[in-house]
CSV table of C-alpha atoms in Angstrom, one decimal:
chain,number,residue,atom,x,y,z
A,1,TRP,CA,14.3,15.0,27.1
A,2,LEU,CA,11.5,16.8,25.4
A,3,ASP,CA,11.3,20.5,26.2
A,4,PHE,CA,7.5,20.7,26.5
A,5,GLY,CA,7.8,24.4,27.6
A,6,GLU,CA,9.5,25.4,24.4
A,7,LEU,CA,7.3,23.3,22.3
A,8,LYS,CA,4.2,24.7,23.9
A,9,THR,CA,5.4,28.3,23.5
A,10,LYS,CA,6.7,28.0,19.9
A,11,GLY,CA,4.2,25.3,18.8
A,12,GLY,CA,4.9,21.9,17.3
A,13,TRP,CA,4.1,19.5,20.1
A,14,PHE,CA,0.9,18.4,18.4
A,15,GLN,CA,2.6,17.7,15.1
A,16,LEU,CA,5.2,15.6,16.9
A,17,LEU,CA,2.5,13.7,18.7
A,18,VAL,CA,0.8,12.9,15.4
A,19,PHE,CA,4.1,11.9,13.8
A,20,LEU,CA,4.8,9.6,16.7
A,21,ILE,CA,1.4,7.9,16.4
A,22,THR,CA,1.0,7.6,12.6
A,23,ASP,CA,4.6,7.2,11.4
A,24,ILE,CA,6.2,5.2,14.3
A,25,ILE,CA,3.5,3.3,16.2
A,26,LEU,CA,1.1,2.6,13.4
A,27,LEU,CA,4.0,1.7,11.0
A,28,THR,CA,5.5,-0.8,13.5
A,29,LEU,CA,2.1,-2.2,14.3
A,30,ASP,CA,1.3,-2.7,10.6
A,31,VAL,CA,4.5,-4.6,9.9
A,32,GLY,CA,4.2,-6.6,13.1
A,33,LEU,CA,0.6,-7.7,12.2
A,34,ASP,CA,1.8,-8.8,8.7
A,35,VAL,CA,4.6,-10.9,10.3
A,36,SER,CA,2.0,-12.4,12.7
A,37,THR,CA,-0.4,-13.2,9.8
A,38,SER,CA,2.4,-15.0,8.0
A,39,TYR,CA,3.2,-17.0,11.1
A,40,GLU,CA,-0.5,-17.8,11.5
A,41,PHE,CA,-0.7,-19.1,7.9
A,42,TYR,CA,2.4,-21.2,8.5
A,43,MET,CA,1.0,-22.8,11.7
A,44,ASN,CA,-2.3,-23.6,9.9
A,45,GLY,CA,-0.3,-25.5,7.2
A,46,GLU,CA,-0.8,-22.8,4.5
A,47,VAL,CA,2.9,-22.6,3.7
A,48,ASN,CA,2.4,-20.9,0.2
A,49,TRP,CA,0.3,-18.1,1.6
A,50,ALA,CA,2.7,-17.6,4.5
A,51,ALA,CA,5.6,-17.4,2.1
A,52,VAL,CA,3.9,-14.9,-0.2
A,53,ASN,CA,2.7,-12.7,2.7
A,54,PHE,CA,6.2,-12.8,4.3
A,55,GLY,CA,7.9,-12.0,1.0
A,56,LEU,CA,5.8,-8.9,0.5
A,57,ILE,CA,7.2,-7.5,3.7
A,58,PHE,CA,10.6,-7.4,2.1
A,59,LEU,CA,9.3,-6.0,-1.3
A,60,PRO,CA,10.1,-2.3,-0.3
A,61,PHE,CA,13.7,-3.3,0.4
A,62,VAL,CA,14.1,-5.0,-3.0
A,63,VAL,CA,12.5,-2.2,-5.0
A,64,ARG,CA,14.4,0.5,-3.0
A,65,PHE,CA,17.7,-1.3,-3.7
A,66,ALA,CA,16.9,-1.5,-7.4
A,67,THR,CA,15.9,2.2,-7.7
A,68,SER,CA,18.9,3.3,-5.6
A,69,THR,CA,21.2,1.3,-7.8
A,70,ILE,CA,19.8,3.0,-10.9
A,71,GLU,CA,20.2,6.4,-9.3
A,72,GLU,CA,23.8,5.6,-8.4
A,73,LEU,CA,24.6,4.5,-12.0
A,74,LYS,CA,23.9,8.1,-13.0
A,75,SER,CA,26.4,9.4,-10.4
A,76,GLU,CA,30.1,9.2,-10.4
A,77,ARG,CA,30.3,6.2,-8.0
A,78,LYS,CA,31.2,2.9,-9.5
A,79,GLY,CA,31.7,-0.7,-8.5
A,80,LEU,CA,31.6,-1.7,-4.8
A,81,ASP,CA,31.1,1.9,-3.6
A,82,MET,CA,28.0,2.2,-5.7
A,83,ILE,CA,26.6,-1.1,-4.3
A,84,LYS,CA,27.3,0.0,-0.7
A,85,GLN,CA,25.5,3.3,-1.2
A,86,ALA,CA,22.5,1.6,-2.7
A,87,TRP,CA,22.5,-1.0,0.0
A,88,GLY,CA,22.6,1.6,2.7
A,89,LYS,CA,19.5,3.3,1.4
A,90,ALA,CA,17.6,0.0,0.9
A,91,VAL,CA,18.4,-1.4,4.4
A,92,LEU,CA,16.3,1.4,5.9
A,93,CYS,CA,13.3,-0.2,4.2
A,94,LEU,CA,13.6,-3.5,6.0
A,95,PRO,CA,11.1,-4.4,8.6
A,96,PHE,CA,11.7,-2.6,11.9
A,97,PHE,CA,14.9,-0.9,10.5
A,98,GLN,CA,12.5,1.6,9.0
A,99,THR,CA,11.0,2.1,12.5
A,100,TYR,CA,14.5,2.8,13.8
A,101,ARG,CA,15.2,5.4,11.1
A,102,THR,CA,11.8,7.0,11.7
A,103,ILE,CA,12.6,7.4,15.4
A,104,LYS,CA,15.8,9.2,14.4
A,105,ARG,CA,13.8,11.5,12.2
A,106,PHE,CA,11.4,12.1,15.1
A,107,ILE,CA,14.4,13.2,17.3
A,108,GLU,CA,15.7,15.4,14.6
A,109,MET,CA,12.3,17.0,14.1
A,110,ARG,CA,12.0,17.5,17.9
A,111,GLU,CA,15.4,19.3,17.9
A,112,GLN,CA,14.3,21.5,15.0
A,113,LYS,CA,11.0,22.3,16.7
A,114,VAL,CA,12.7,23.3,19.9
A,115,PHE,CA,15.7,25.2,18.5
A,116,GLN,CA,14.3,26.2,15.1
A,117,THR,CA,17.7,26.2,13.5
A,118,SER,CA,16.8,25.4,9.9
A,119,THR,CA,13.4,25.4,8.2
A,120,LYS,CA,15.0,23.9,5.1
A,121,ASN,CA,16.4,21.0,7.2
A,122,MET,CA,12.9,20.4,8.7
A,123,ASN,CA,11.3,20.2,5.3
A,124,SER,CA,14.0,17.9,4.1
A,125,ILE,CA,13.3,15.5,7.0
A,126,ARG,CA,9.6,15.5,6.2
A,127,GLU,CA,10.2,14.9,2.5
A,128,GLU,CA,12.6,12.0,3.3
A,129,ASN,CA,10.0,10.5,5.7
A,130,ALA,CA,7.2,10.9,3.1
A,131,ILE,CA,9.2,9.0,0.5
A,132,ALA,CA,10.1,6.2,3.0
A,133,SER,CA,6.4,5.9,3.9
A,134,ILE,CA,5.4,5.6,0.2
A,135,TYR,CA,7.8,2.7,-0.2
A,136,GLU,CA,6.3,0.9,2.8
A,137,GLY,CA,2.7,1.8,2.1
A,138,TYR,CA,2.5,1.1,-1.7
A,139,LEU,CA,4.8,-1.9,-1.8
A,140,GLU,CA,4.0,-3.7,1.5
A,141,ALA,CA,0.7,-2.5,3.0
A,142,ALA,CA,-1.2,-2.4,-0.3
A,143,PRO,CA,-0.3,-5.9,-1.6
A,144,CYS,CA,-0.7,-7.5,1.9
A,145,GLN,CA,-4.3,-6.2,2.3
A,146,VAL,CA,-5.2,-7.3,-1.2
A,147,LEU,CA,-3.7,-10.8,-0.4
A,148,ASN,CA,-5.7,-11.1,2.8
A,149,LEU,CA,-9.0,-10.1,1.1
A,150,TYR,CA,-8.1,-12.5,-1.8
A,151,ILE,CA,-7.8,-15.4,0.7
A,152,PHE,CA,-11.0,-14.4,2.4
A,153,LEU,CA,-12.9,-14.4,-1.0
A,154,LEU,CA,-11.4,-17.8,-1.8
A,155,THR,CA,-12.0,-19.5,1.5
A,156,GLY,CA,-14.9,-17.6,3.1
A,157,SER,CA,-13.0,-17.5,6.4
A,158,ILE,CA,-10.9,-14.9,8.0
A,159,THR,CA,-9.0,-14.6,11.3
A,160,TRP,CA,-9.0,-11.6,13.7
A,161,THR,CA,-5.3,-11.1,13.0
A,162,GLN,CA,-6.2,-10.7,9.3
A,163,VAL,CA,-9.0,-8.3,10.0
A,164,VAL,CA,-6.8,-6.0,12.2
A,165,SER,CA,-4.0,-6.3,9.6
A,166,ILE,CA,-6.4,-5.2,6.8
A,167,CYS,CA,-7.7,-2.2,8.9
A,168,THR,CA,-4.2,-1.0,9.8
A,169,SER,CA,-3.0,-1.4,6.3
A,170,ILE,CA,-5.9,0.6,4.9
A,171,LEU,CA,-5.3,3.4,7.5
A,172,THR,CA,-1.5,3.3,6.8
A,173,LEU,CA,-2.0,3.5,3.0
A,174,SER,CA,-4.6,6.3,3.4
A,175,LEU,CA,-2.2,8.4,5.5
A,176,THR,CA,0.5,7.6,2.9
A,177,ALA,CA,-1.9,8.6,0.1
A,178,GLU,CA,-2.3,12.0,1.8
A,179,LYS,CA,1.5,12.5,1.6
A,180,VAL,CA,1.4,11.5,-2.1
A,181,TYR,CA,-1.3,14.1,-2.6
A,182,PHE,CA,0.7,16.9,-1.1
A,183,LEU,CA,4.1,15.8,-2.5
A,184,TYR,CA,3.5,14.4,-6.1
A,185,ARG,CA,2.1,17.6,-7.7
A,186,ALA,CA,3.7,20.5,-9.5
A,187,LYS,CA,7.1,21.3,-8.1
A,188,ASN,CA,6.1,24.9,-7.1
A,189,GLU,CA,3.0,23.6,-5.2
A,190,ILE,CA,4.7,20.9,-3.1
A,191,ASP,CA,3.6,21.0,0.6
A,192,VAL,CA,5.7,18.8,2.9
A,193,ASP,CA,4.0,20.3,6.0
A,194,PRO,CA,0.3,20.8,5.4
A,195,ASN,CA,-2.0,22.0,8.2
A,196,TRP,CA,-3.3,19.2,10.4
A,197,ARG,CA,-6.9,20.3,9.9
A,198,LEU,CA,-6.5,19.9,6.1
A,199,LYS,CA,-5.0,16.4,6.6
A,200,LEU,CA,-7.8,15.4,8.9
A,201,TYR,CA,-10.4,16.8,6.4
A,202,LEU,CA,-8.8,14.6,3.6
A,203,LEU,CA,-8.4,11.4,5.7
A,204,LEU,CA,-12.0,10.1,5.2
A,205,PRO,CA,-12.0,10.7,1.4
A,206,MET,CA,-8.6,9.0,1.2
A,207,MET,CA,-9.9,6.0,3.2
A,208,LEU,CA,-12.9,5.6,1.0
A,209,ASN,CA,-10.7,5.9,-2.1
A,210,ILE,CA,-8.2,3.3,-0.8
A,211,SER,CA,-10.9,0.9,0.4
A,212,SER,CA,-12.8,0.9,-2.9
A,213,ASN,CA,-9.6,0.5,-4.9
A,214,THR,CA,-8.5,-2.4,-2.6
A,215,ILE,CA,-11.9,-4.2,-3.0
A,216,LEU,CA,-11.6,-3.9,-6.8
A,217,TRP,CA,-8.1,-5.4,-6.8
A,218,SER,CA,-9.2,-8.1,-4.4
A,219,LEU,CA,-12.1,-9.1,-6.6
A,220,LEU,CA,-9.9,-9.2,-9.7
A,221,ALA,CA,-7.3,-11.3,-7.9
A,222,ALA,CA,-10.0,-13.7,-6.7
A,223,ASN,CA,-11.3,-14.1,-10.2
A,224,CYS,CA,-8.1,-14.3,-12.2
A,225,LYS,CA,-5.5,-15.7,-9.7
A,226,ILE,CA,-2.0,-15.2,-11.1
A,227,GLY,CA,-3.5,-13.2,-13.9
A,228,ILE,CA,-3.6,-10.3,-11.4
A,229,VAL,CA,0.0,-9.5,-12.4
A,230,GLY,CA,-1.2,-8.8,-16.0
A,231,CYS,CA,-4.1,-6.7,-14.7
A,232,ILE,CA,-1.7,-4.5,-12.7
A,233,PHE,CA,0.5,-4.1,-15.7
A,234,PHE,CA,-2.5,-3.2,-17.9
A,235,VAL,CA,-3.7,-0.5,-15.4
A,236,PHE,CA,-0.1,0.8,-15.1
A,237,ILE,CA,0.3,1.1,-18.9
A,238,VAL,CA,-3.1,2.9,-19.2
A,239,ASN,CA,-2.1,5.4,-16.5
A,240,TRP,CA,1.3,5.9,-18.1
A,241,GLY,CA,-0.3,6.6,-21.4
A,242,VAL,CA,-2.7,9.1,-19.9
A,243,ILE,CA,0.3,11.0,-18.4
A,244,LYS,CA,2.1,11.0,-21.7
A,245,CYS,CA,-1.0,12.4,-23.4
A,246,CYS,CA,-1.2,15.3,-20.9
A,247,HIS,CA,0.2,18.7,-21.7
A,248,VAL,CA,4.0,18.7,-22.0
A,249,GLU,CA,4.4,21.5,-19.5
A,250,ASP,CA,2.4,19.6,-16.9
A,251,THR,CA,4.6,16.6,-17.3
A,252,LYS,CA,7.8,18.6,-16.9
A,253,GLN,CA,6.4,20.2,-13.7
A,254,MET,CA,5.8,16.8,-12.0
A,255,TYR,CA,7.7,16.0,-8.8
A,256,SER,CA,8.6,12.6,-10.2
A,257,THR,CA,8.8,10.6,-13.5
A,258,PRO,CA,5.7,9.5,-15.4
A,259,SER,CA,6.5,5.8,-14.5
A,260,VAL,CA,6.5,6.4,-10.8
A,261,VAL,CA,3.3,8.5,-11.0
A,262,ALA,CA,1.6,5.9,-13.0
A,263,PHE,CA,2.5,3.2,-10.5
A,264,LEU,CA,1.3,5.3,-7.5
A,265,SER,CA,-2.0,6.2,-9.2
A,266,THR,CA,-2.6,2.4,-9.8
A,267,TRP,CA,-3.0,2.0,-6.1
A,268,SER,CA,-4.2,5.5,-5.2
A,269,PRO,CA,-6.5,7.0,-7.9
A,270,SER,CA,-7.3,10.7,-7.6
A,271,CYS,CA,-4.3,11.4,-5.4
A,272,ILE,CA,-1.8,12.7,-8.0
A,273,GLY,CA,-1.6,15.5,-10.6
A,274,THR,CA,0.1,18.7,-11.4
A,275,GLY,CA,-3.2,20.3,-12.3
A,276,ARG,CA,-7.0,19.6,-12.3
A,277,GLU,CA,-6.8,18.0,-15.8
A,278,MET,CA,-4.1,15.5,-14.9
A,279,PHE,CA,-5.8,14.8,-11.5
A,280,ARG,CA,-9.1,14.1,-13.1
A,281,SER,CA,-7.6,12.0,-16.0
A,282,LEU,CA,-5.6,9.7,-13.7
A,283,PHE,CA,-8.7,9.2,-11.5
A,284,ILE,CA,-10.8,8.2,-14.5
A,285,SER,CA,-8.1,6.0,-16.1
A,286,SER,CA,-7.3,4.1,-13.0
A,287,TYR,CA,-10.8,3.2,-12.1
A,288,LEU,CA,-12.1,2.8,-15.6
A,289,SER,CA,-9.3,0.4,-16.6
A,290,LYS,CA,-10.1,-1.9,-13.6
A,291,LEU,CA,-13.8,-1.8,-14.5
A,292,VAL,CA,-13.0,-2.7,-18.1
A,293,ILE,CA,-11.0,-5.8,-16.9
A,294,MET,CA,-13.9,-6.8,-14.7
A,295,ALA,CA,-16.4,-6.4,-17.6
A,296,ALA,CA,-14.1,-8.5,-19.8
A,297,PHE,CA,-14.0,-11.3,-17.1
A,298,TYR,CA,-17.8,-11.2,-16.9
A,299,LEU,CA,-18.2,-11.5,-20.7
A,300,LEU,CA,-15.8,-14.4,-20.8
A,301,LYS,CA,-17.6,-16.1,-18.0
A,302,THR,CA,-20.9,-15.6,-19.8
A,303,CYS,CA,-19.4,-17.3,-22.9
A,304,GLU,CA,-18.2,-20.2,-20.7
A,305,VAL,CA,-14.6,-20.2,-21.8
A,306,SER,CA,-12.6,-23.0,-20.4
A,307,PHE,CA,-9.2,-21.3,-19.6
A,308,LEU,CA,-10.6,-19.1,-16.8
A,309,PRO,CA,-10.3,-20.3,-13.2
A,310,ASN,CA,-13.4,-21.0,-11.1
A,311,PRO,CA,-14.7,-17.8,-9.5
A,312,PRO,CA,-14.4,-17.4,-5.7
A,313,LEU,CA,-17.0,-19.1,-3.3
A,314,THR,CA,-18.5,-21.3,-6.0
A,315,SER,CA,-17.3,-24.7,-4.8
A,316,CYS,CA,-17.3,-26.6,-1.5
A,317,ILE,CA,-15.8,-29.9,-0.3
A,318,SER,CA,-18.2,-32.2,1.3
A,319,THR,CA,-17.2,-33.9,4.6
A,320,SER,CA,-18.4,-37.2,3.3
A,321,VAL,CA,-15.7,-39.4,1.7
A,322,ASN,CA,-16.3,-41.0,-1.7
A,323,ASN,CA,-15.2,-44.4,-2.9
A,324,SER,CA,-11.8,-43.2,-3.9
A,325,GLY,CA,-11.1,-42.1,-0.3
A,326,SER,CA,-11.0,-38.4,-1.0
A,327,ASN,CA,-13.5,-35.6,-0.2
A,328,SER,CA,-16.1,-35.0,-2.9
A,329,LEU,CA,-16.4,-31.6,-4.6
A,330,THR,CA,-19.8,-30.1,-4.7
A,331,MET,CA,-20.6,-27.0,-6.8
A,332,CYS,CA,-22.8,-24.3,-5.2
A,333,TYR,CA,-24.3,-21.3,-6.7
A,334,ASN,CA,-25.4,-19.1,-3.8
A,335,ILE,CA,-23.4,-17.5,-1.0
A,336,SER,CA,-25.2,-19.3,1.9
A,337,ASP,CA,-24.0,-22.7,0.7
A,338,CYS,CA,-20.3,-21.9,0.6
A,339,PHE,CA,-20.1,-18.9,2.8
A,340,CYS,CA,-21.4,-20.9,5.8
A,341,GLY,CA,-18.7,-20.0,8.4
A,342,PHE,CA,-19.0,-22.0,11.6
A,343,ASP,CA,-22.3,-23.7,10.4
A,344,CYS,CA,-20.4,-25.7,7.7
A,345,GLU,CA,-20.5,-28.9,9.8
A,346,ASN,CA,-24.2,-28.6,10.3
A,347,LYS,CA,-24.6,-28.3,6.5
A,348,LYS,CA,-22.3,-31.3,5.9
A,349,GLN,CA,-20.0,-29.0,4.0
A,350,LYS,CA,-16.5,-27.6,4.6
A,351,ILE,CA,-15.1,-24.5,3.0
A,352,ARG,CA,-12.4,-25.1,0.5
């Protein structure tokens, strides 16, 4: 089925192997772990967390359907034909449907590598796959890993399924951030097939970038609960404003619109830019806006305002039952009291 002789002679077998591992196996494993985590939450009685985590898996489908509908409105298609076209694009973002589509891309790439019929077609396949990976990485992997870390910060406990899911999500999003780095730049500098050595060289910085950004979002989510939606919107607006303040020619040369670039840089700072100035500006604005929010929360906590929720890991529920028949709430002010893991029963406390 695979002509290894031709691939060895002409080159390309290594790129296909990397594509198979990163874009098919890792993608399927990441989605499967998210489904498994949702099931684990449900079986443990955490129905709300299970629903949120499971709903995030379908977020790429919802957003892709909305963006495809907007694109179709600009075309000549109308009515039911327009909906069918948008639905056809969105379905490919559903869990495991995307794996099926990626396998088809893999077969197409193998044929192109063996017969070398069209370089343009090969680049089109890579670009299509990069965009599909961005939908999955930024709308499913990124929110799910933040949710799992948020739950960890609230409860002080974490399962092995969550740990593996977080690790695979960070790796998936880091690989996706590399694609963003090579794709979302000036139109005349787009590289849909960068050298594997360059991608390997960039992987560690991208993982550090994604990990630090994920920790920041998780800390914000743990401290402001539902207010994290407002925080994301604030960072998005700041990034969008920075792009608008950049040179007009730089904005015109971008691969995508300022809104899309602002959203992507919210999750992956220092990955996007048509030039050094925009690259640096988005990096600073994305991180600085998050730090400003954290500083504002710290200041409000210092002033002891009443409308903010309790910070994570500051309260425990005692195993002793009070006169009303319910567990008593005990405030704690150091990590060892609440973050006690399997020693909670020995300390007569149970993590909330």
